[in-house]
Coordinates of C-alpha atoms and ligand atoms in Angstrom, one line a residue:
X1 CA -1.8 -4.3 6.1
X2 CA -0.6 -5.7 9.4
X3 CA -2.4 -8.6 11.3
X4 CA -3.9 -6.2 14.3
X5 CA -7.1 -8.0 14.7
X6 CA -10.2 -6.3 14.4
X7 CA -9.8 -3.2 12.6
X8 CA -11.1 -0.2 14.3
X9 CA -12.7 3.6 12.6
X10 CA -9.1 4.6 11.9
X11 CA -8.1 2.2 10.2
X12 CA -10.9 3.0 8.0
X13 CA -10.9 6.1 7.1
X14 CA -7.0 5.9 7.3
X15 CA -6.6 3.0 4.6
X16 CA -9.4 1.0 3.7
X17 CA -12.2 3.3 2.8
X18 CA -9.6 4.4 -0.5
X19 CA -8.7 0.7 -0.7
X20 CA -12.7 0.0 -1.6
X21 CA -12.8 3.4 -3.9
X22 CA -9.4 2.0 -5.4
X23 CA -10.8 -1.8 -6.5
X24 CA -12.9 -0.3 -8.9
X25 CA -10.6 1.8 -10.4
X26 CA -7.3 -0.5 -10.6
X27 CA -6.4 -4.3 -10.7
X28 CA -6.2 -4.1 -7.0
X29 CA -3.7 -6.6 -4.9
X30 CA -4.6 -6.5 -0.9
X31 CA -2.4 -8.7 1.5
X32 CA -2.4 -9.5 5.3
X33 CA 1.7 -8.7 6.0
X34 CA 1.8 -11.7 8.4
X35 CA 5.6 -11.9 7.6
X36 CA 6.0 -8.1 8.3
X37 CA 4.3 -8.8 12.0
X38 CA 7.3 -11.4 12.7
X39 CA 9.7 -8.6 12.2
X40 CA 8.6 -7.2 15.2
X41 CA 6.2 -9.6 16.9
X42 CA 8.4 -12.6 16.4
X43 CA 7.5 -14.1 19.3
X44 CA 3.8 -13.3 18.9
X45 CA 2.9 -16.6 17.4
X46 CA -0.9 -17.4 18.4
X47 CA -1.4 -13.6 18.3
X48 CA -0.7 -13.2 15.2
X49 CA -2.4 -16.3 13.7
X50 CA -5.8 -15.3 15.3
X51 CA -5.5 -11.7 13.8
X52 CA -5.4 -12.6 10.4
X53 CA -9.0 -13.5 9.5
X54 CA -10.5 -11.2 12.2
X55 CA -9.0 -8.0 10.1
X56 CA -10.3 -10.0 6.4
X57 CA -13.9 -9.7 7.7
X58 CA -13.6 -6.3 8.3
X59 CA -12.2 -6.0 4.7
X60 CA -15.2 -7.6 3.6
X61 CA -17.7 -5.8 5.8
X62 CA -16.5 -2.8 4.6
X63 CA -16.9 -3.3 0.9
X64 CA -13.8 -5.3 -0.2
X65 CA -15.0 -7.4 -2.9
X66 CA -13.0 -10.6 -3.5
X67 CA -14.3 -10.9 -7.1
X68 CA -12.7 -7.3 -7.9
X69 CA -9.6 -7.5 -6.4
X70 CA -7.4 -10.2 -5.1
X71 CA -7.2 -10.8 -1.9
X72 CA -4.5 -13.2 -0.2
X73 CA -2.1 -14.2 3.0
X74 CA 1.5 -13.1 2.4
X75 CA 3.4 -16.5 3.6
X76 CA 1.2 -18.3 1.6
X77 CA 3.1 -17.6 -0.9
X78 CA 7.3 -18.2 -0.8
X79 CA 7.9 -16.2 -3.5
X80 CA 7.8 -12.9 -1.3
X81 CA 10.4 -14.5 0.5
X82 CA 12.4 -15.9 -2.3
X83 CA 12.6 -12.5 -3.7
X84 CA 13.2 -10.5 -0.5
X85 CA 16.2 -12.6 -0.4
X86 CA 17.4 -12.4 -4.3
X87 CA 17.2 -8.8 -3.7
X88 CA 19.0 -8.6 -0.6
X89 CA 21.7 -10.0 -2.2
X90 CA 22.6 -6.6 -4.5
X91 CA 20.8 -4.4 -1.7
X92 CA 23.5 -1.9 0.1
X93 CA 22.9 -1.8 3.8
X94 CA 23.4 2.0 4.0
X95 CA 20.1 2.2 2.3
X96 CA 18.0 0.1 4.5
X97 CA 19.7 2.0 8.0
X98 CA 18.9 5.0 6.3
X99 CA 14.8 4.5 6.4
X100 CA 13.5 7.1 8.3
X101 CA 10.9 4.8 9.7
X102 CA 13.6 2.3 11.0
X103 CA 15.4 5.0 13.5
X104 CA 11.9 5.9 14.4
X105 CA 10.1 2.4 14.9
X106 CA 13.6 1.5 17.2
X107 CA 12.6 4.6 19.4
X108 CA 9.1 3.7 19.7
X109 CA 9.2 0.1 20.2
X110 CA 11.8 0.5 22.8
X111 CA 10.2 -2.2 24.6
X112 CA 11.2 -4.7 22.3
X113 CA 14.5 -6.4 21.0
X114 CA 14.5 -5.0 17.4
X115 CA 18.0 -5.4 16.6
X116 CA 17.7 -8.1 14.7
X117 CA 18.6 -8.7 10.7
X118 CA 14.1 -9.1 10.0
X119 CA 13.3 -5.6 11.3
X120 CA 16.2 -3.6 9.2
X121 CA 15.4 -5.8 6.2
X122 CA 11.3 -5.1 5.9
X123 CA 11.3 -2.5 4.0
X124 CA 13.3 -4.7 1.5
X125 CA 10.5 -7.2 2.3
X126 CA 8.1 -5.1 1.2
X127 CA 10.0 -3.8 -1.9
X128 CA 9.9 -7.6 -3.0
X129 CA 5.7 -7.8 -1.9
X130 CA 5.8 -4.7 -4.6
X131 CA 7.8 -5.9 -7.2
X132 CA 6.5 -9.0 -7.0
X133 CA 3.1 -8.0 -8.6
X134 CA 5.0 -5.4 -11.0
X135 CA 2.8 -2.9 -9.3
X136 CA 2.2 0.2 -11.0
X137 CA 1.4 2.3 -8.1
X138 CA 1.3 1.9 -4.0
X139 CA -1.5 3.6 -2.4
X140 CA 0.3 5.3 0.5
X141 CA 0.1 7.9 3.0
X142 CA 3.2 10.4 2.8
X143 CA 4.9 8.8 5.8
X144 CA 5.4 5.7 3.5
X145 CA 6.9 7.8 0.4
X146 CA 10.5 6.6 1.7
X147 CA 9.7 2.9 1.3
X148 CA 8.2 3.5 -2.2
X149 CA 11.3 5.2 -3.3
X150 CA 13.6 2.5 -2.2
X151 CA 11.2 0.1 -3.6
X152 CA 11.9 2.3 -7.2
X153 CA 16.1 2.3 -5.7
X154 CA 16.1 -1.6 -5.8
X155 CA 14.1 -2.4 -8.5
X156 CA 16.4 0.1 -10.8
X157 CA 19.5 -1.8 -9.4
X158 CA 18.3 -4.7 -10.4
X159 CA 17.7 -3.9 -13.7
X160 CA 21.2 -2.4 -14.1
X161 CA 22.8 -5.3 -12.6
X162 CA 20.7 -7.9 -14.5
X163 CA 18.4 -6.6 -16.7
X164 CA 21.5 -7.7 -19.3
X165 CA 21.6 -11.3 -19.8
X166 CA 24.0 -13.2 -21.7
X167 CA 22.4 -12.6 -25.3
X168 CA 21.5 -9.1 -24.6
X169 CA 23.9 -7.8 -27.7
X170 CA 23.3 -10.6 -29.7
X171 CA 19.2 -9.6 -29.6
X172 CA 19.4 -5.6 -29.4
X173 CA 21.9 -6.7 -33.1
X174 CA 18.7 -8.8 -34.4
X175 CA 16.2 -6.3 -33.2
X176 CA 18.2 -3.5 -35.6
X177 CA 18.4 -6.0 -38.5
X178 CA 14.3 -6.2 -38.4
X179 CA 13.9 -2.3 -38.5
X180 CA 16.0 -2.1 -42.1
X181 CA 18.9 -0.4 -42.4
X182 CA 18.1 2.7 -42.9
X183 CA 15.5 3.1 -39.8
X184 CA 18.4 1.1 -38.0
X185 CA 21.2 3.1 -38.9
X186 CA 18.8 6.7 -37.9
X187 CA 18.1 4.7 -34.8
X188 CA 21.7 4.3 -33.7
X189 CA 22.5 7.7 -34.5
X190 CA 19.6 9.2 -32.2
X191 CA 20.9 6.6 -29.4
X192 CA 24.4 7.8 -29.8
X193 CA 23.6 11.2 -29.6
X194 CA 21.3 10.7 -26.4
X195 CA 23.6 8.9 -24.4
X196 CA 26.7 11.6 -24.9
X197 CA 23.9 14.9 -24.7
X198 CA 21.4 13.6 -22.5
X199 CA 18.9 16.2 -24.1
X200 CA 15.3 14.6 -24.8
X201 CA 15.1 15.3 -28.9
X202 CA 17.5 12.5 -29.7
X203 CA 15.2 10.3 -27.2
X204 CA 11.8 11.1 -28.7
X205 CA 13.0 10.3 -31.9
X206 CA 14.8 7.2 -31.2
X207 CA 11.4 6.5 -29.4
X208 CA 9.5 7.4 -32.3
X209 CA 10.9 4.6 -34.6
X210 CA 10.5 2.4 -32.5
X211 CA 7.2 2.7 -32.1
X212 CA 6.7 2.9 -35.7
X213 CA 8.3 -0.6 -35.5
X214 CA 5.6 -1.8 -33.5
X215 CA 2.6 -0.1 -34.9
X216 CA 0.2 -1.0 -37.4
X217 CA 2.3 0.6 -40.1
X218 CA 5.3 -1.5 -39.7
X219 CA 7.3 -3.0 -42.0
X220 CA 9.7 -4.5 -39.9
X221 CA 9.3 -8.6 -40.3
X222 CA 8.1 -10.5 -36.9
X223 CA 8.7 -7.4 -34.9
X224 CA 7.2 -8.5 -31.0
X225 CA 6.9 -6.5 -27.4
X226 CA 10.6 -7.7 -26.7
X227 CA 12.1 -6.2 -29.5
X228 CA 10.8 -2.9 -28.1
X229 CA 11.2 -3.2 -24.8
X230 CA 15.5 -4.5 -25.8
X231 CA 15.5 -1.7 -28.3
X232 CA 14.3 1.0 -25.2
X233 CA 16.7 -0.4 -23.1
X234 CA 19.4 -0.2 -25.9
X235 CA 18.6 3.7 -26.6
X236 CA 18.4 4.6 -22.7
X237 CA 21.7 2.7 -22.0
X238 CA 19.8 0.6 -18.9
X239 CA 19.0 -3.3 -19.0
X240 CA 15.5 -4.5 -19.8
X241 CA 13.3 -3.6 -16.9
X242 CA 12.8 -7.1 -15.6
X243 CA 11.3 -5.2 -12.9
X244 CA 8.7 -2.7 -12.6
X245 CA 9.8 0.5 -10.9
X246 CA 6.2 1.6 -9.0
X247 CA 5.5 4.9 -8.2
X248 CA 3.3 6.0 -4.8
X249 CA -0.2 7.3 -5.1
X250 CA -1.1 9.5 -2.7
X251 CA -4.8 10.3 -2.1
X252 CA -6.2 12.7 -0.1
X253 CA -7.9 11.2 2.9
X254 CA -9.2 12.9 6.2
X255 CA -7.5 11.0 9.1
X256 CA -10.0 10.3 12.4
X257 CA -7.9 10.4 15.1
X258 CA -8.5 9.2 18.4
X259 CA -10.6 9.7 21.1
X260 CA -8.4 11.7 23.0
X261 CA -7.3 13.7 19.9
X262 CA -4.7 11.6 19.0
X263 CA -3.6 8.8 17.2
X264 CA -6.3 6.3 17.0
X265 CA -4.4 2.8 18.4
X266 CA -5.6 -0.2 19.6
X267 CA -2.4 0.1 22.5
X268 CA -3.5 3.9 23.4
X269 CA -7.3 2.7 23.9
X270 CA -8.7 5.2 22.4
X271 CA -10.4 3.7 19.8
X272 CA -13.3 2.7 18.1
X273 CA -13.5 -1.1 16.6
X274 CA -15.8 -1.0 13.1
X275 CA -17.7 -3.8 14.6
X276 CA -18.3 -1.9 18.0
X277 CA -21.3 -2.3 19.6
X278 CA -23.7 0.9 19.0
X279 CA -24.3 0.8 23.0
X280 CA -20.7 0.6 23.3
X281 CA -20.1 3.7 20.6
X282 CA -22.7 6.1 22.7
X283 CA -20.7 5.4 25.9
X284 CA -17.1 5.6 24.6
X285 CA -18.3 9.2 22.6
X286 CA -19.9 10.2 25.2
X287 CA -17.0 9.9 27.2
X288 CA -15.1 11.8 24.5
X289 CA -12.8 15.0 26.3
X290 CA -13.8 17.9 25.1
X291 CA -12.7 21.7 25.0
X292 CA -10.8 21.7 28.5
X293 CA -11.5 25.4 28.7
X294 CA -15.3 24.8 28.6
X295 CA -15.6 23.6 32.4
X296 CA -19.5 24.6 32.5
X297 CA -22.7 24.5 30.5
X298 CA -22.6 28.0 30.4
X299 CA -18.7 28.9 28.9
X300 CA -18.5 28.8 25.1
X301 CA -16.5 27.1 24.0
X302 CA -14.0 26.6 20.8
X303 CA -14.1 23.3 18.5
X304 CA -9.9 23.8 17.4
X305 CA -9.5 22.8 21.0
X306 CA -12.2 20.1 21.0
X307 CA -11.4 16.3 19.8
X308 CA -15.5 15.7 19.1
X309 CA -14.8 18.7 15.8
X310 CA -12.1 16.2 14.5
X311 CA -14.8 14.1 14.5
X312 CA -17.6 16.1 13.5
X313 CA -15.1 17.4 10.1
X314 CA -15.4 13.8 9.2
X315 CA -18.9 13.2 9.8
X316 CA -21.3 16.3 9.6
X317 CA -22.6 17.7 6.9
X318 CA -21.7 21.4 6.6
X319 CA -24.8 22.8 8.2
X320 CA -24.6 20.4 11.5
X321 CA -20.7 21.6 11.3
X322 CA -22.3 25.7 11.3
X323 CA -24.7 24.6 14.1
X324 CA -21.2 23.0 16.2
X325 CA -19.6 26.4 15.8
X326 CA -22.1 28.7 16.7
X327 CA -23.3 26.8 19.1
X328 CA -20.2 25.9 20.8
X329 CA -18.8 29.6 20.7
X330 CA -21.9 31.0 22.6
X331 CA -22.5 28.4 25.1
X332 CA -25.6 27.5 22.9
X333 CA -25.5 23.8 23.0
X334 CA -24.4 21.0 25.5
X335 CA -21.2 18.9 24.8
X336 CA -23.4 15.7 25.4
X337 CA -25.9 17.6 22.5
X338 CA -23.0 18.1 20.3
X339 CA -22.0 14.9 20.1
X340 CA -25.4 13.3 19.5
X341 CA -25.2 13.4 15.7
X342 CA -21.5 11.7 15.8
X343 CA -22.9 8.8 16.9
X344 CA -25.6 8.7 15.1
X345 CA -23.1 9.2 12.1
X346 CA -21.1 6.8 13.5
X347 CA -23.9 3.9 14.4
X348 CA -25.2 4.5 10.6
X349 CA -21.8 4.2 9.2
X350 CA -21.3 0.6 10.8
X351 CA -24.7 -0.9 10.2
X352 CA -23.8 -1.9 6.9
X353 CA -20.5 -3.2 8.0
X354 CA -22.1 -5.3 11.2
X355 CA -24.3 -6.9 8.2
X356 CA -22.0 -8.1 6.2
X357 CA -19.5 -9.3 8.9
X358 CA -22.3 -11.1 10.2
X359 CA -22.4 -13.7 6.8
X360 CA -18.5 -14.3 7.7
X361 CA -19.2 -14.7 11.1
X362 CA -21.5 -17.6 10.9
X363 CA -19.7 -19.0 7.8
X364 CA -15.9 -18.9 8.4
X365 CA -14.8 -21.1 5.9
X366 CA -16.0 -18.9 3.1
X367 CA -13.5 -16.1 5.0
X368 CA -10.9 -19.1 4.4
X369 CA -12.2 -20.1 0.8
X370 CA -12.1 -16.3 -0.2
X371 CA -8.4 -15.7 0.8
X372 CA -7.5 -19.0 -0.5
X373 CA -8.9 -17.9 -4.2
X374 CA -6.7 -15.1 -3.7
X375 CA -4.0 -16.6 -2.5
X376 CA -3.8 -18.6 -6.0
X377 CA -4.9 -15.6 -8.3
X378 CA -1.7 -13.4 -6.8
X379 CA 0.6 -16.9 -7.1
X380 CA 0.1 -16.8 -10.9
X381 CA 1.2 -13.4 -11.6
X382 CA 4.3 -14.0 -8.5
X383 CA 5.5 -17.4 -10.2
X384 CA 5.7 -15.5 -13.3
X385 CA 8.1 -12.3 -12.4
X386 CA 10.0 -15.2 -10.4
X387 CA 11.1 -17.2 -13.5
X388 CA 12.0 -13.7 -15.3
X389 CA 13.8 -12.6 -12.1
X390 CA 15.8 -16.1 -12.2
X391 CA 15.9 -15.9 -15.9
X392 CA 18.2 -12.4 -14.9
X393 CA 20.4 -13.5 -12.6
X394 CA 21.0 -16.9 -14.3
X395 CA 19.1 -19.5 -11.9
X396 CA 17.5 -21.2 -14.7
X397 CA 20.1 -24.1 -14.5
Ligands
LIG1 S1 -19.8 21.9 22.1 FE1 -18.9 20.3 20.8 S2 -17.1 21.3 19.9 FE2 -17.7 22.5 21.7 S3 -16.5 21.8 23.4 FE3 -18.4 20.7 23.4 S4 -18.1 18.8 22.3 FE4 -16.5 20.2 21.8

C-alpha cells in the first residue's frame, strides 16, 4: 500500500479488512510502497516520510498482527530495487506502455509531470516487490489483474532467458543417470513425445516418474528437490523456474464508497479517517446527501438513489436494511433517523481500532521496532531469491 497517511473507512473495507482475514490464512508479506509514491510524488519528500508510520498504526489498529505476518518499509530494503532493475534489463517496453492503468493514471494525474522513466517502469517495480518474496498469490481487486499478469509475463521471461545456466545439460544428464536406465530411457520418451504433441498423457507420465523419484519408494541414489525441479524443466522444455510465477486472488469484498456516493479519497473529501472522531463521524454522516428526489419529510423516497443505503448494505443487519426500505419508500422515517444506526455501526466499528492506535500513539518507537522486525524477516527470504536470481544471469563473479 501507498504512504497516504492516515487510512480512512475505504481503505478498510477496500484492502485491509481481507489483509487481517488473509494473515491467518497465508504467510502474509505487507509493505508501505514508499518507492511507488516517488513515482508520482517525487517531489513530495516530507510528505511522504510523515505518511509512512501514520498508515502502520492503522494497520495495527485494525488487527494486523506483526507476529503473523511480516510487516516492513519497501526502501529498506535495496533488493526491490536491485531486481526492478535486473528485470528491466530483459523487460520489452511495449509491455509496460501497454498497462491499462498507465494511460489511465496519465489522464488523471494530469496535474503532474508523469513522463518520466519511474512512473512507466512501476508496474515492473512491483513485479520485482512480487517476485522478490516468490509469492504465491497477490490479493488484488480486478483493476490490478493486469499488473499480476505482467508480473506472471516477466517472471516466465526470466526463466526462459536464464533459468538455463551453464551446467543445465550437464545436471538434467546426471539427474537421468540416478533414475536407472530404464525409468530414464521411459522418461525421455514421454518428454519427446510431449514436446512434439503437446497433449497432457505424455506429461502426466513423464510427471509421474518423477515423482516416483522423489517419493518414499525410490530407488534412485541421492535423488534431491533439484533433481526434480531440473528434470520438470527438462520434460516441459522451459528453464528452472528461478522465479515464482504468482497468480491474483481475488476476494470478494463490498466497497464503501464515499460520502457523496463516490469514490471514497482523501483529495475528493469525502471521507471518513478510521481514527475519526465519533463527534466528527455524527456530523460528517449527518451531512451525508441523500435521495435528491426526497426534498421533504413527507416524499418517499428510494435507497438505489441514496448514498446512506451504500452504507447501510455494509453495515445493517438485514432487518435494519427491511426497516430502510419500507420506511424510506413510504415517507415512514426521517433521513436524519435513517442514518442513526450508520453511525452507531460506524462509532462501534472504530472503538476497537481508536484502542489500539492509542498503544502506538503514546509509544512510537514500538511502531518503529515493529516495522524494523519486519523489515529483517522479509530481507532473509529477498537476499535469498537475489543470490539465485544472480546465480541465473551469471553475477556470481
Ligand atoms: S430514508 Fe435513508 S435511504 Fe431513504 S433517502 Fe433518506 S437517508 Fe436515503
Amino acid at each position: 500500500m501507498r504512504p497516504t497517511g492516515a487510512l480512512h473507512l475505504g481503505h478498510y473495507h477496500g484492502a485491509l479488512k481481507n489483509w487481517v482475514r488473509l494473515q491467518a490464512e497465508y504467510d502474509c508479506f505487507y509493505f508501505v510502497a514508499d518507492l511507488h509514491a516517488l513515482t508520482t510524488h517525487y517531489e513530495d519528500r516530507q510528505v511522504i516520510e510523515r505518511h509512512v508510520y501514520d498508515m502502520v498504526i492503522d494497520w495495527l489498529a485494525a488487527g494486523l498482527d506483526p507476529e503473523t505476518c511480516t510487516i516492513f518499509l519497501q526502501s529498506r530494503l535495496p533488493e526491490h530495487s536491485e531486481l526492478f532493475t535486473l528485470l528491466a534489463m530483459g523487460t520489452p517496453l511495449g509491455w509496460l506502455e501497454r498497462v491499462p492503468t498507465y494511460k489511465d493514471q496519465m489522464e488523471k494525474l494530469k496535474d503532474r509531470d508523469l513522463a518520466t522513466y519511474g512512473f512507466l517502469g512501476y508496474p515492473l517495480l512491483q513485479a520485482a516487490d512480487i517476485l522478490i518474496y516468490k509469492a504465491a498469490y497477490v490479493p488484488v481487486g480486478e483493476d490490478q489483474s493486469s499488473h499480476v499478469e505482467l508480473t506472471r509475463e516477466v517472471a516466465r521471461r526470466f526463466n526462459h532467458l536464464y533459468g538455463r545456466s551453464a551446467d543445465f545439460d550437464a545436471k538434467i544428464a546426471a539427474a537421468l543417470v540416478k533414475l536407472g536406465k530404464d525409468d530414464a530411457r521411459y522418461f525421455e520418451k514421454q518428454r519427446r513425445e510431449f514436446q512434439e504433441a503437446g497433449t497432457p498423457a505424455p506429461l502426466a507420465k513423464g510427471e509421474a516418474i518423477v515423482a516416483r523419484a522423489e517419493g518414499p519408494q525410490s530407488k534412485a541414489a541421492g535423488w534431491t528437490a533439484e533433481d526434480s525441479e531440473l528434470l520438470r524443466a527438462h520434460l516441459r522444455g522451459t528453464g528452472r523456474a528461478v522465479l515464482t510465477e504468482p497468480q491474483a486472488l481475488h476476494t470478494e469484498v463490498r466497497k464503501l464508497p464515499g460520502l457523496d456516493g463516490e469514490k471514497m479519497s482523501k483529495s475528493y473529501g469525502n471521507f471518513i479517517a478510521m481514527r475519526e472522531e465519533p463527534a466528527e463521524v455524527e456530523r460528517k454522516v449527518n451531512r451525508m446527501p441523500t435521495d435528491p428526489q426526497r426534498v421533504r419529510r413527507t416524499d418517499p423516497g428510494d435507497p438505489q438513489r441514496c448514498p446512506v443505503w451504500q452504507f447501510h448494505l455494509v453495515y445493517s443487519d438485514v432487518p435494519t436494511k427491511e426497516w430502510v426500505v419500507k420506511g424510506c419508500t413510504t415517507a415512514g422515517i426521517g433521513c436524519l433517523e435513517c442514518k442513526a444506526p450508520v453511525i452507531e455501526a460506524i462509532k462501534r466499528e472504530q472503538q476497537p481500532w481508536r484502542e489500539r492506535a492509542e498503544a502506538y500513539l503514546t509509544n512510537p518507537k514500538q511502531v518503529h521496532w515493529i516495522v524494523e522486525v519486519g523489515t529483517e524477516r522479509a530481507r532473509t527470504v529477498a537476499r535469498e531469491t537475489m543470490r539465485g536470481v544472480r546465480d541465473a544471469m551469471g553475477l556470481n563473479y
